[in-house]
XYZ file of N, CA and C in Angstrom:
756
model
N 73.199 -79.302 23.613
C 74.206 -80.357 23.641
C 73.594 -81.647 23.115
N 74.207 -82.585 22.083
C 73.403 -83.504 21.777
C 73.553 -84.728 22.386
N 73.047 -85.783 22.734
C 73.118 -86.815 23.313
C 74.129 -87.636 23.079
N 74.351 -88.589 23.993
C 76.140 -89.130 24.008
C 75.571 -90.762 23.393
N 76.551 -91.494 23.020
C 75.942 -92.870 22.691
C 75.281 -93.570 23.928
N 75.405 -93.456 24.345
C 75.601 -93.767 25.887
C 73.942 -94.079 26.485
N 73.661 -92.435 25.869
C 72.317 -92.330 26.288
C 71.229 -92.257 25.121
N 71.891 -92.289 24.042
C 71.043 -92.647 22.808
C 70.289 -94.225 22.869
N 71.702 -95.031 23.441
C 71.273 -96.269 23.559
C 70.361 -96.836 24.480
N 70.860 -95.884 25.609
C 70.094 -96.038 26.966
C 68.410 -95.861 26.520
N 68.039 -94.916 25.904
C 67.050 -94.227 25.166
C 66.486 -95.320 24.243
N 67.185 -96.289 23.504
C 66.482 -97.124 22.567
C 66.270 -98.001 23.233
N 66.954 -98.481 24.308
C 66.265 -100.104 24.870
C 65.464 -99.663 26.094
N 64.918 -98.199 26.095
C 63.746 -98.023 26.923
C 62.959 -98.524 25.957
N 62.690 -97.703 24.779
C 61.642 -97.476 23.696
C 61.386 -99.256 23.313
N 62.508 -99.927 23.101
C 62.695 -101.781 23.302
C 61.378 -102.141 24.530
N 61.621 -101.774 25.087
C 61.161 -102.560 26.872
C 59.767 -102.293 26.721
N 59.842 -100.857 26.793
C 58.213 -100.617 26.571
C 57.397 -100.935 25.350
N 57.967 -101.358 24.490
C 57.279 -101.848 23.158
C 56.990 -103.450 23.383
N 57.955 -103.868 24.389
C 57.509 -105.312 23.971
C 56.113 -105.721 25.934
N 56.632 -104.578 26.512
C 55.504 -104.416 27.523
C 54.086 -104.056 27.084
N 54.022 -102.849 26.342
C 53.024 -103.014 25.687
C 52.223 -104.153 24.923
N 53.273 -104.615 24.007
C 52.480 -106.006 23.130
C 52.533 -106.740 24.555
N 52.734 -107.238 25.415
C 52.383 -107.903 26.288
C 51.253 -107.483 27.066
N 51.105 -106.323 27.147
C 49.535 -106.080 27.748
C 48.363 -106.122 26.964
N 48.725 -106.227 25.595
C 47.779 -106.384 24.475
C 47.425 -108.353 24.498
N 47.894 -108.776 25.036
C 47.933 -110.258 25.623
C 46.996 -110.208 26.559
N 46.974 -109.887 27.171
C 46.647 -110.223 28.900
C 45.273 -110.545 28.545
N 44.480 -109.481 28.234
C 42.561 -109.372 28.592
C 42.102 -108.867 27.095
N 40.913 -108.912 26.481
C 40.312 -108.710 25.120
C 41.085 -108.719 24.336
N 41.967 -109.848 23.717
C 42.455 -109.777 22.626
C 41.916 -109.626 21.155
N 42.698 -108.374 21.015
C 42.020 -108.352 19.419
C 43.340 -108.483 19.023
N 43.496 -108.887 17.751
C 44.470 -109.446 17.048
C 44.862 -107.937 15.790
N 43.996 -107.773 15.405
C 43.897 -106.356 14.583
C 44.898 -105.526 15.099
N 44.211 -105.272 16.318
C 44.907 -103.874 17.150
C 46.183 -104.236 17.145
N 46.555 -105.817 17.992
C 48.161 -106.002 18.444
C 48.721 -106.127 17.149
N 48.701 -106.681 16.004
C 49.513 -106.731 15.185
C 49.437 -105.311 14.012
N 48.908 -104.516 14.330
C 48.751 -103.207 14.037
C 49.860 -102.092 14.715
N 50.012 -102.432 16.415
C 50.754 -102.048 17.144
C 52.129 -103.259 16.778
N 51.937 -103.909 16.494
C 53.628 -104.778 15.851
C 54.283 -103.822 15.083
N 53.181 -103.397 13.151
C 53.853 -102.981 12.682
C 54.501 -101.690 12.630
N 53.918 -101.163 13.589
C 54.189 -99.575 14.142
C 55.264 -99.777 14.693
N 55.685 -100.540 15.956
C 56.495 -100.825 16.805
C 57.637 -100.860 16.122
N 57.541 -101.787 14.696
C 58.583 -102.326 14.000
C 59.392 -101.136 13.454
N 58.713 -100.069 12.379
C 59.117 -98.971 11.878
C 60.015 -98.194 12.544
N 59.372 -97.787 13.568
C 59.673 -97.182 15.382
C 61.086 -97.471 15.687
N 61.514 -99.073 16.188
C 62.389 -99.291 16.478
C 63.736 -99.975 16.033
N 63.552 -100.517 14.364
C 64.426 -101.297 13.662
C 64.592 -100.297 12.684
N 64.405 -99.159 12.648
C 65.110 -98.475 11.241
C 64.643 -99.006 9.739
N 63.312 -99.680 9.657
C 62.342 -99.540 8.697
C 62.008 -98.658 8.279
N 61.991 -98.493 7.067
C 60.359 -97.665 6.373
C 58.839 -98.288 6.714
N 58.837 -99.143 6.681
C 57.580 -99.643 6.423
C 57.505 -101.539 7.030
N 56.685 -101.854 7.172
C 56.589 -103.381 7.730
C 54.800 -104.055 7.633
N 55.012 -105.495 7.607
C 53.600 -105.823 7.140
C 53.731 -107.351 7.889
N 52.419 -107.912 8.204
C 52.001 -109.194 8.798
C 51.083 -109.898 7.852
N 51.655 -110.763 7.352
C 50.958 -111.744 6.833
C 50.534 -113.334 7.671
N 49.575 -113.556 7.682
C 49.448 -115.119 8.450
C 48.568 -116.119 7.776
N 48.804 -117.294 8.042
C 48.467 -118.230 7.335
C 47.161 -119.330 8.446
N 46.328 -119.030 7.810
C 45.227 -119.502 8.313
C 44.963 -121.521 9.016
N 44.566 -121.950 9.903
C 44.501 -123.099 10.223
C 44.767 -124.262 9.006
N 43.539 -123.656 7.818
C 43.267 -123.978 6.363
C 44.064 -123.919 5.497
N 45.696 -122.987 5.507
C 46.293 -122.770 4.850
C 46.222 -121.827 3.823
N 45.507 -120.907 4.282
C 45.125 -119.834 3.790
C 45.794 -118.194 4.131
N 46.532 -117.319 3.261
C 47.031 -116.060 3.443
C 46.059 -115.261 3.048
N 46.575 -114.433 4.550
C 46.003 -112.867 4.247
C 46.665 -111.796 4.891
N 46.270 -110.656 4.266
C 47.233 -109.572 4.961
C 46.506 -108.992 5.999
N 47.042 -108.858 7.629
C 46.557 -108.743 8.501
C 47.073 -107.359 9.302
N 47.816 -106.788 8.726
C 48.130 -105.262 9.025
C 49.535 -105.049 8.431
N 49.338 -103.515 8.511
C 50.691 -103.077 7.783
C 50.922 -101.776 8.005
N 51.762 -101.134 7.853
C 52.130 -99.857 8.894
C 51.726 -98.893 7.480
N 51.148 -98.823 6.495
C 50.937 -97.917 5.700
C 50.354 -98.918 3.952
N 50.023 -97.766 3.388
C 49.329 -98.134 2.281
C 50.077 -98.926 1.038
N 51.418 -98.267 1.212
C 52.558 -99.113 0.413
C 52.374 -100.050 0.560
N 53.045 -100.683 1.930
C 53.190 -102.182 2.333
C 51.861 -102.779 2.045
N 50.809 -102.096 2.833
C 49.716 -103.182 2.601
C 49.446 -103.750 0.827
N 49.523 -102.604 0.156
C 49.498 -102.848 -1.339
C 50.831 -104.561 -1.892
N 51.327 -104.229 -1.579
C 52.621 -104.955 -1.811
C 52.164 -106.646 -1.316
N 52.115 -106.591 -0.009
C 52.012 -107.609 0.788
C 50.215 -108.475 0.029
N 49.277 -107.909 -0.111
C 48.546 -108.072 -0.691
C 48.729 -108.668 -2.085
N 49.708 -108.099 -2.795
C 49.847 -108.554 -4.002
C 50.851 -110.008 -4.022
N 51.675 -109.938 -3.047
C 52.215 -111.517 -2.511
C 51.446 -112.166 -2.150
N 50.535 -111.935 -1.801
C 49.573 -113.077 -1.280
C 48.458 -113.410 -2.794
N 48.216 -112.802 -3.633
C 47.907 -112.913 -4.751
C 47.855 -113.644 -5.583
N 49.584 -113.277 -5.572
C 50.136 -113.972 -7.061
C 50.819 -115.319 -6.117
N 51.455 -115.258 -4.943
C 51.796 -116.416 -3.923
C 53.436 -116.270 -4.459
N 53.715 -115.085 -4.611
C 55.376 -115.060 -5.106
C 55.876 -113.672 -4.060
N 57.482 -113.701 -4.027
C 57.631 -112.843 -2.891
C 58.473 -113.798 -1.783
N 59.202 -112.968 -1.342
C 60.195 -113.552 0.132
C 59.280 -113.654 1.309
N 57.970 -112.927 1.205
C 57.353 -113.459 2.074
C 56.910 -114.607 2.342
N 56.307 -114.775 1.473
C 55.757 -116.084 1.035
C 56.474 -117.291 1.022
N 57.488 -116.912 0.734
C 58.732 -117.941 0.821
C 59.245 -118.226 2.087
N 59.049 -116.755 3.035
C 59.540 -117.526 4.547
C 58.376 -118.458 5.010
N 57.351 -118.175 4.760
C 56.436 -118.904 5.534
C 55.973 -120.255 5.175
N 56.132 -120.395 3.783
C 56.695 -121.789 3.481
C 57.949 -122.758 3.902
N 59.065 -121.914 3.834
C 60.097 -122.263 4.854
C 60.488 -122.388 6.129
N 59.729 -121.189 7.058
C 59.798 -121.003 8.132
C 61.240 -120.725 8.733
N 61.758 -120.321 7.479
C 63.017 -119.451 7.792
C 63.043 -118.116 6.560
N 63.915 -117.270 7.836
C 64.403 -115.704 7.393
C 64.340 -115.767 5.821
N 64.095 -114.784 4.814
C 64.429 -114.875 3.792
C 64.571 -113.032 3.746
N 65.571 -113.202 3.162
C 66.221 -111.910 3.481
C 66.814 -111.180 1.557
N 66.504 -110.240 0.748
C 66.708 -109.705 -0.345
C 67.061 -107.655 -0.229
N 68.548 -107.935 -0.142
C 68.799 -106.768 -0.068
C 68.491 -105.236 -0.976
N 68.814 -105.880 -1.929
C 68.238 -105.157 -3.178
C 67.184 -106.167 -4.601
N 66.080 -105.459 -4.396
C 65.341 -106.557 -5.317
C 65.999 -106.468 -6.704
N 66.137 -105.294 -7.189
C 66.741 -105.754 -8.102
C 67.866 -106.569 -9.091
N 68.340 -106.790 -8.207
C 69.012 -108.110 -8.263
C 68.179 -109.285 -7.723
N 67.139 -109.381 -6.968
C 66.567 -110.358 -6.647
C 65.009 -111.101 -7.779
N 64.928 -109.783 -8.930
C 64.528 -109.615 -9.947
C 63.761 -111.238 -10.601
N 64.964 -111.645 -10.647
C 65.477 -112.708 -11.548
C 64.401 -114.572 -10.729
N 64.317 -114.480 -9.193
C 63.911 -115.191 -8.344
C 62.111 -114.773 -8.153
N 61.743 -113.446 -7.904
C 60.862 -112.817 -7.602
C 60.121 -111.435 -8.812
N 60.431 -112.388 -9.909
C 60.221 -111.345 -10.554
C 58.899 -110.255 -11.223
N 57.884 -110.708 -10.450
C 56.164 -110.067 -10.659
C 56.123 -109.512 -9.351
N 56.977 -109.667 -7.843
C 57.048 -108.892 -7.114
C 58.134 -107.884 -6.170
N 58.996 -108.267 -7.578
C 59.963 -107.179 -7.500
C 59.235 -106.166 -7.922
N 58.542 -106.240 -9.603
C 58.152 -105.065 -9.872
C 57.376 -104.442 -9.208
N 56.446 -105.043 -8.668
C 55.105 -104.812 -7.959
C 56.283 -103.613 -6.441
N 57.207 -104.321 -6.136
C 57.853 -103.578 -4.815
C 58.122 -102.473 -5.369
N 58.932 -102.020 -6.255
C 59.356 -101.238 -6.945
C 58.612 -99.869 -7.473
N 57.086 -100.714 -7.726
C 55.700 -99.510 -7.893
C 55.499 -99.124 -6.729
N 56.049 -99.691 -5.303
C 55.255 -98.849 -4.006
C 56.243 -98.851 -3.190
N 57.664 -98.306 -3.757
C 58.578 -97.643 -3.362
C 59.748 -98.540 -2.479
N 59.285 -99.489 -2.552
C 60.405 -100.448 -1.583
C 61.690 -101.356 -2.756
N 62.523 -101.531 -1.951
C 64.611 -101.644 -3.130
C 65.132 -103.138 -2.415
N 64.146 -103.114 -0.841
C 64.857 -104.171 -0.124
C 63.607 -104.617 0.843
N 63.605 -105.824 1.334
C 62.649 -107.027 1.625
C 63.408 -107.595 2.991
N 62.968 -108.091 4.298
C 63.780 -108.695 5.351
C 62.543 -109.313 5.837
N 62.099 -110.892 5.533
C 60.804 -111.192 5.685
C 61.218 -112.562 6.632
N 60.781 -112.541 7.942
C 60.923 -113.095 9.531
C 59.767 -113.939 9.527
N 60.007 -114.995 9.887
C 59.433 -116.241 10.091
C 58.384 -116.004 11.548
N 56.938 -115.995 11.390
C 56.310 -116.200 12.653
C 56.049 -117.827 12.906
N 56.599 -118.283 13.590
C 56.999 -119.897 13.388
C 57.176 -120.299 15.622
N 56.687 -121.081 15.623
C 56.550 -122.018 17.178
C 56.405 -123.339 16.597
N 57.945 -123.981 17.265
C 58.448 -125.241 16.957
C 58.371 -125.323 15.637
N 57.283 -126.664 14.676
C 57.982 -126.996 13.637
C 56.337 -126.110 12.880
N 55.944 -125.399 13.243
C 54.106 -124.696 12.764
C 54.501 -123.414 12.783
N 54.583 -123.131 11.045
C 54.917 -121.593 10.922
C 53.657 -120.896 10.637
N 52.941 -119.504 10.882
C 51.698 -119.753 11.030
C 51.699 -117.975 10.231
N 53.004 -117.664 9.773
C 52.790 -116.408 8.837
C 54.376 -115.554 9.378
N 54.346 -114.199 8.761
C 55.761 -114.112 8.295
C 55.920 -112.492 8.611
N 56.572 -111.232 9.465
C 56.603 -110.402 9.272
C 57.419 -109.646 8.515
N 56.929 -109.306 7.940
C 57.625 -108.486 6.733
C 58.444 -107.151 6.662
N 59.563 -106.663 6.761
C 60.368 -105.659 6.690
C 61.099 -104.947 5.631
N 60.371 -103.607 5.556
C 60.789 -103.254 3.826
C 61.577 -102.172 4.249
N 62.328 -101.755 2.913
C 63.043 -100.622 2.966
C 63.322 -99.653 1.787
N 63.071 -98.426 1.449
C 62.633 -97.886 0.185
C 64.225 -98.108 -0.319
N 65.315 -97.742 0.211
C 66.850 -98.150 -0.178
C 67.236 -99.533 -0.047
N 68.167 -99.507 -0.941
C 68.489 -100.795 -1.333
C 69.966 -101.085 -0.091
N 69.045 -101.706 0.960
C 69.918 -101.500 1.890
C 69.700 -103.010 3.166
N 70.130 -103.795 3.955
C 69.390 -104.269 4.710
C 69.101 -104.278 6.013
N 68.960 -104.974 6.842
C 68.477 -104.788 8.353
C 69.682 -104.847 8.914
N 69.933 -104.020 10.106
C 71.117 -104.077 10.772
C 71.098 -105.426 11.739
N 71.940 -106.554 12.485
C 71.531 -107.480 12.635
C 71.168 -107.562 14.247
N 71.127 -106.476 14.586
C 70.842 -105.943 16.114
C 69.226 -105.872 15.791
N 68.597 -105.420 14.451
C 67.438 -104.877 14.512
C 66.827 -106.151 13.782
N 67.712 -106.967 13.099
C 66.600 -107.914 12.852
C 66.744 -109.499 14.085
N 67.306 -109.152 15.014
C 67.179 -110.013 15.883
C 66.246 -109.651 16.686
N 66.340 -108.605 16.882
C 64.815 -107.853 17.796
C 63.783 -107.756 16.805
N 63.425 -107.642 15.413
C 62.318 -107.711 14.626
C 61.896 -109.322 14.437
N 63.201 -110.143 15.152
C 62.458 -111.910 15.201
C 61.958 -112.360 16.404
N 62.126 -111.467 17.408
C 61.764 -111.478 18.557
C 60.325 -110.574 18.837
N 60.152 -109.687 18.504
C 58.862 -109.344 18.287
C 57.665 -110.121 17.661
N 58.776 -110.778 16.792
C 57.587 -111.580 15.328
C 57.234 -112.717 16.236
N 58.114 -113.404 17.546
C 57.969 -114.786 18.064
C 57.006 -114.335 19.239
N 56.879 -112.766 19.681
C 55.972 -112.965 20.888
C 54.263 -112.888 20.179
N 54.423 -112.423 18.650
C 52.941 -112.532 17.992
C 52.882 -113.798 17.573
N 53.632 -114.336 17.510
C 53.244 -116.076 17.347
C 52.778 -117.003 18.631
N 53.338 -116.589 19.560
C 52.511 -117.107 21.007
C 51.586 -116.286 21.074
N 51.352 -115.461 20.962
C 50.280 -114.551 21.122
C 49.287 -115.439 20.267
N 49.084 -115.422 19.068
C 47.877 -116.027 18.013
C 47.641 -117.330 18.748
N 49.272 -118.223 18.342
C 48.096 -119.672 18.885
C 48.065 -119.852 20.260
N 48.407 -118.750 20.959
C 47.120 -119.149 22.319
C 45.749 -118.373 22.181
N 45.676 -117.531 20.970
C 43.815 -117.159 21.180
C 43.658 -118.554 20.593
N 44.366 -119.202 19.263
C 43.543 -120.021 19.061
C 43.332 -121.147 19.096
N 43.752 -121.569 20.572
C 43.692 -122.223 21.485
C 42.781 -122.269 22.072
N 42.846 -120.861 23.072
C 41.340 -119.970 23.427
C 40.244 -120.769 22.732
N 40.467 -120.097 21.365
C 38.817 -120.234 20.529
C 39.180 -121.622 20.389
N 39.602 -122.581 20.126
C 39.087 -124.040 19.937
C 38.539 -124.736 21.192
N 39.698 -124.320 22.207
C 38.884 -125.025 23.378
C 37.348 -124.305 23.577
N 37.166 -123.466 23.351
C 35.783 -122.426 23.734
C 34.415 -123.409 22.431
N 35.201 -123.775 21.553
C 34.242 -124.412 20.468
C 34.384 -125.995 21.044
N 35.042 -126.480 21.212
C 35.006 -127.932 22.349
C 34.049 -127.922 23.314
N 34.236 -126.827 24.160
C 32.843 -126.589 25.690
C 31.770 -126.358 25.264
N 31.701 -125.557 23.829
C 30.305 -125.535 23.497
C 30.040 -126.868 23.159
N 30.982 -127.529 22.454
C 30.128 -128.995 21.665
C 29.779 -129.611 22.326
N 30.652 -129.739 23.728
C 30.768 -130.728 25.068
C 29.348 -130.128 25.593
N 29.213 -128.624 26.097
C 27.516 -128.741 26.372
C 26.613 -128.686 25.508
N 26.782 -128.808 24.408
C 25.627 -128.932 23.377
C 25.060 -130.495 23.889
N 26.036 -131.242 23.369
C 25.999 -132.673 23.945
C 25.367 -133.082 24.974
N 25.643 -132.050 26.088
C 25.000 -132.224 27.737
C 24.183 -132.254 27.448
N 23.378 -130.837 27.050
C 22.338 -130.592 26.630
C 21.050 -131.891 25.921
N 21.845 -132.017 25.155
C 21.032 -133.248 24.570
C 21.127 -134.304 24.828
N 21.854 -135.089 26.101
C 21.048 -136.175 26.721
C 20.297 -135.605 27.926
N 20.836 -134.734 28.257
C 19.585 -134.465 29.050
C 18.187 -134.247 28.657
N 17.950 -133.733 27.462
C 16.393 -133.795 27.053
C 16.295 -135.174 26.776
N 16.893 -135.943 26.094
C 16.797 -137.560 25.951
C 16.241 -138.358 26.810
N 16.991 -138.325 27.887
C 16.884 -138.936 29.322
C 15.373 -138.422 29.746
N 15.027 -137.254 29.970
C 13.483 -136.642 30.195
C 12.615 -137.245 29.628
N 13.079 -137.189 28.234
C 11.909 -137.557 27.022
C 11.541 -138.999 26.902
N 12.694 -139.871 27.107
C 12.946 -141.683 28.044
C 11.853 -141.668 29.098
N 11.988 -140.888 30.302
C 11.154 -140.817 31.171
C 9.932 -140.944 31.355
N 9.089 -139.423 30.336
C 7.549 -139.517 30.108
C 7.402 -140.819 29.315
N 8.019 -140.856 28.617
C 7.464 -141.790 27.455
C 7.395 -143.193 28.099
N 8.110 -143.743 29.026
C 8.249 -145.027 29.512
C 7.238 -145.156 30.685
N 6.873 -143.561 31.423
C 5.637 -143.760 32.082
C 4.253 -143.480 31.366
N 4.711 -143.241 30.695
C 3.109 -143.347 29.482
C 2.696 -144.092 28.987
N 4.042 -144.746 28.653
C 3.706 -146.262 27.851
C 3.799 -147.754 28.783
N 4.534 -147.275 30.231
C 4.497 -148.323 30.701
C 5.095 -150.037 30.495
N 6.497 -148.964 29.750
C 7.585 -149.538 29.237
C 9.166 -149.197 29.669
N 9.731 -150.256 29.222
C 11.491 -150.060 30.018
C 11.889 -148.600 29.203
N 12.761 -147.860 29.839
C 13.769 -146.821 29.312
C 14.105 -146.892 28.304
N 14.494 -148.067 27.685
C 15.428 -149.034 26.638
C 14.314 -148.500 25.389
N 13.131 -149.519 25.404
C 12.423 -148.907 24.966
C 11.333 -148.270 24.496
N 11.937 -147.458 25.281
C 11.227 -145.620 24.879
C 11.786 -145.055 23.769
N 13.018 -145.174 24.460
C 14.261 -144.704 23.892
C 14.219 -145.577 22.414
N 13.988 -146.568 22.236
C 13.513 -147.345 20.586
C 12.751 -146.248 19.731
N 11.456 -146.363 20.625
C 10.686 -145.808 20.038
C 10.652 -144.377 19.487
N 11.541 -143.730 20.203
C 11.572 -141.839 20.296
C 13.027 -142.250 19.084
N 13.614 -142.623 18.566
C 14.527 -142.721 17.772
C 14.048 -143.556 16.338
N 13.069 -144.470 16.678
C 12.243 -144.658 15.332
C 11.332 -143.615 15.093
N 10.692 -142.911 15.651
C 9.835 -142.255 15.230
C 10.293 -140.797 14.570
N 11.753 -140.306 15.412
C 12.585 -139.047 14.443
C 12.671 -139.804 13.618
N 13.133 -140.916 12.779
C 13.935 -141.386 12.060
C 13.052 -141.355 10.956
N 11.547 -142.037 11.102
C 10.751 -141.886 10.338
C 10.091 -140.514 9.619
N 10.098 -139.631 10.826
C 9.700 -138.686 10.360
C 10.858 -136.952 9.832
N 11.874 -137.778 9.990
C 13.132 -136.736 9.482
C 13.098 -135.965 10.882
N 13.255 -136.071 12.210
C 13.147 -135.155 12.839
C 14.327 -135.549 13.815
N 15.900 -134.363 14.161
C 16.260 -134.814 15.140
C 15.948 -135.102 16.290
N 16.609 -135.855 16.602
C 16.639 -136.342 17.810
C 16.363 -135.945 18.950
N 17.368 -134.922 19.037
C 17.242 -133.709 20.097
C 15.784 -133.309 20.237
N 15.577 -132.872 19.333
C 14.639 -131.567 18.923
C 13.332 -132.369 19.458
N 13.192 -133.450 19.450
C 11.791 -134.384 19.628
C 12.114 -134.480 20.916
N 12.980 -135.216 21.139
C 12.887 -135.218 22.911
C 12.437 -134.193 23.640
N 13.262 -132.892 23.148
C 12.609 -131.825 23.693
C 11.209 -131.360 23.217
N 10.628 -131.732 22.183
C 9.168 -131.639 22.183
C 8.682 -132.579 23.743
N 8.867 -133.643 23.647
C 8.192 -134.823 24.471
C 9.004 -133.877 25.780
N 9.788 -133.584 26.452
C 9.968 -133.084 27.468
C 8.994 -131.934 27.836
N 8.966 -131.640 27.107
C 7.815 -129.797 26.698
C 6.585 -130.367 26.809
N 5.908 -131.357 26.533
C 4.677 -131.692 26.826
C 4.114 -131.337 25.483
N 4.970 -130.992 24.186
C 4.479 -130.577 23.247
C 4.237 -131.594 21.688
N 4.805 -132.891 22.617
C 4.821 -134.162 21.165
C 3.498 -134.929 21.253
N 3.116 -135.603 20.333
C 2.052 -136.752 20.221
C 2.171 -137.780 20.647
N 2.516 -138.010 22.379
C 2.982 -139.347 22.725
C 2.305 -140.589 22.251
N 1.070 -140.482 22.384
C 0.165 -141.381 21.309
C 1.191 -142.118 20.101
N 1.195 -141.115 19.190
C 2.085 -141.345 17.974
C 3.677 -141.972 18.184
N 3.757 -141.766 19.330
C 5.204 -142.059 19.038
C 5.331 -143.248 19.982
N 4.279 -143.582 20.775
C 4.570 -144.734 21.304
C 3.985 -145.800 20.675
N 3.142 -145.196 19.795
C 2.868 -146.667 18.926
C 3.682 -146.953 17.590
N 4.714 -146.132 17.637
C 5.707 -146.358 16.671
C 6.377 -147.437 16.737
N 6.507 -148.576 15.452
C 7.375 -149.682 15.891
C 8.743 -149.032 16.626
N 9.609 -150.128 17.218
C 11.147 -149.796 17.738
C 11.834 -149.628 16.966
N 12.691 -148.710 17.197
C 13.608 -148.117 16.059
C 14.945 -148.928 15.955
């Protein structure tokens, strides 16, 4: 007996739920970005009545690259938009809106080095979704179709909704990674007044001089001799500098 609509449907917005549960557990702990947007374009094929689908994103720098794609077609294709910088992809993500080409060949005329290029790796139609949070579009998922046909609008509302939870997804890793490059700079920094402050210390009981300067002197004497800052203090903390030398260095 074959299944009733009923439960066909019932059946697709399981396969819905758990697809977007999944990309949500691909969130939680070790994000790799590879894997989840790998599992996007799978997801996509899977559940919107695609052939094929691809992620392109656009780097802090403003820089494209192709970052997965559910097969060798697309990746070929999507690659070659990023290339030549022509393509509806490319165009949403400059826009940061839908750009949608039902049949390229008619779209020929607008896109015409990657119509052909679509055409060599089997795709007729293009449905390319804005990965975009607020007014920062940050790359574009791509939805192909070997018929010249387009997205049903049930499936490309759920293929913009997928595309918006990989856009929170990215800029909170890279968020993640900037604040993580901030704490390092912030203790790098620590780091180096604290050898400062040490290196102030010996030197002002050696020399039998104010903090102030020591601190002259340990900054004329890198200065003279090309040596950071850091790096000397922590000699003189180490017991490993020529206090001699550096306290008879004029003040810096």
């Amino acid at each position: 007996m074959s299944p009733t609509s009923d439960q066909t449907t019932e059946g697709r917005e399981h396969r819905v739920s758990r697809a977007f549960v999944a990309l949500a557990d691909t969130l939680v702990a070790d994000f790799d970005i590879a894997d989840f947007l790998a599992m996007l374009t799978q997801r996509c094929t899977e559940l919107l009545s695609v052939d094929a689908a691809g992620v392109i994103l656009r780097s802090p720098h403003g820089e494209f690259q192709v970052v997965a794609s559910s097969g060798r077609g697309a990746q070929l294709l999507e690659r070659f938009a990023v290339e030549t910088g022509d393509g509806p992809c490319i165009d949403c993500v400059h826009s940061g809106q839908p750009v949608i080409c039902t049949d390229l060949s008619v779209g020929r005329a607008r896109w015409p080095r990657f119509s052909a290029a679509a055409g060599k790796c089997g795709f007729r139609a293009v449905h390319a979704l804005p990965m975009r949070y607020h007014n920062q579009s940050i790359g574009v998922l791509t939805l192909l179709n070997a018929a010249a046909h387009g997205v049903a609008i049930d499936a490309s509302r759920l293929g913009q909704s997928f595309a918006d939870v990989a856009t929170i997804g990215i800029l909170q890793q890279r968020t993640i990674d900037q604040g993580e490059r901030l704490s390092q700079q912030l203790q790098a920094a620590l780091t180096s007044r604290i050898a400062i402050e040490q290196a102030k210390g010996v030197l002002s009981q050696h020399g039998g001089m104010s903090m102030d300067e020591a601190f002259d002197r340990l900054r004329g004497y890198a200065r003279a001799h090309q040596l950071r800052l850091t790096a000397l203090a922590g000699m003189v903390a180490d017991g490993k500098a020529d206090l001699r030398a550096i306290l008879a260095h004029p003040r810096g």
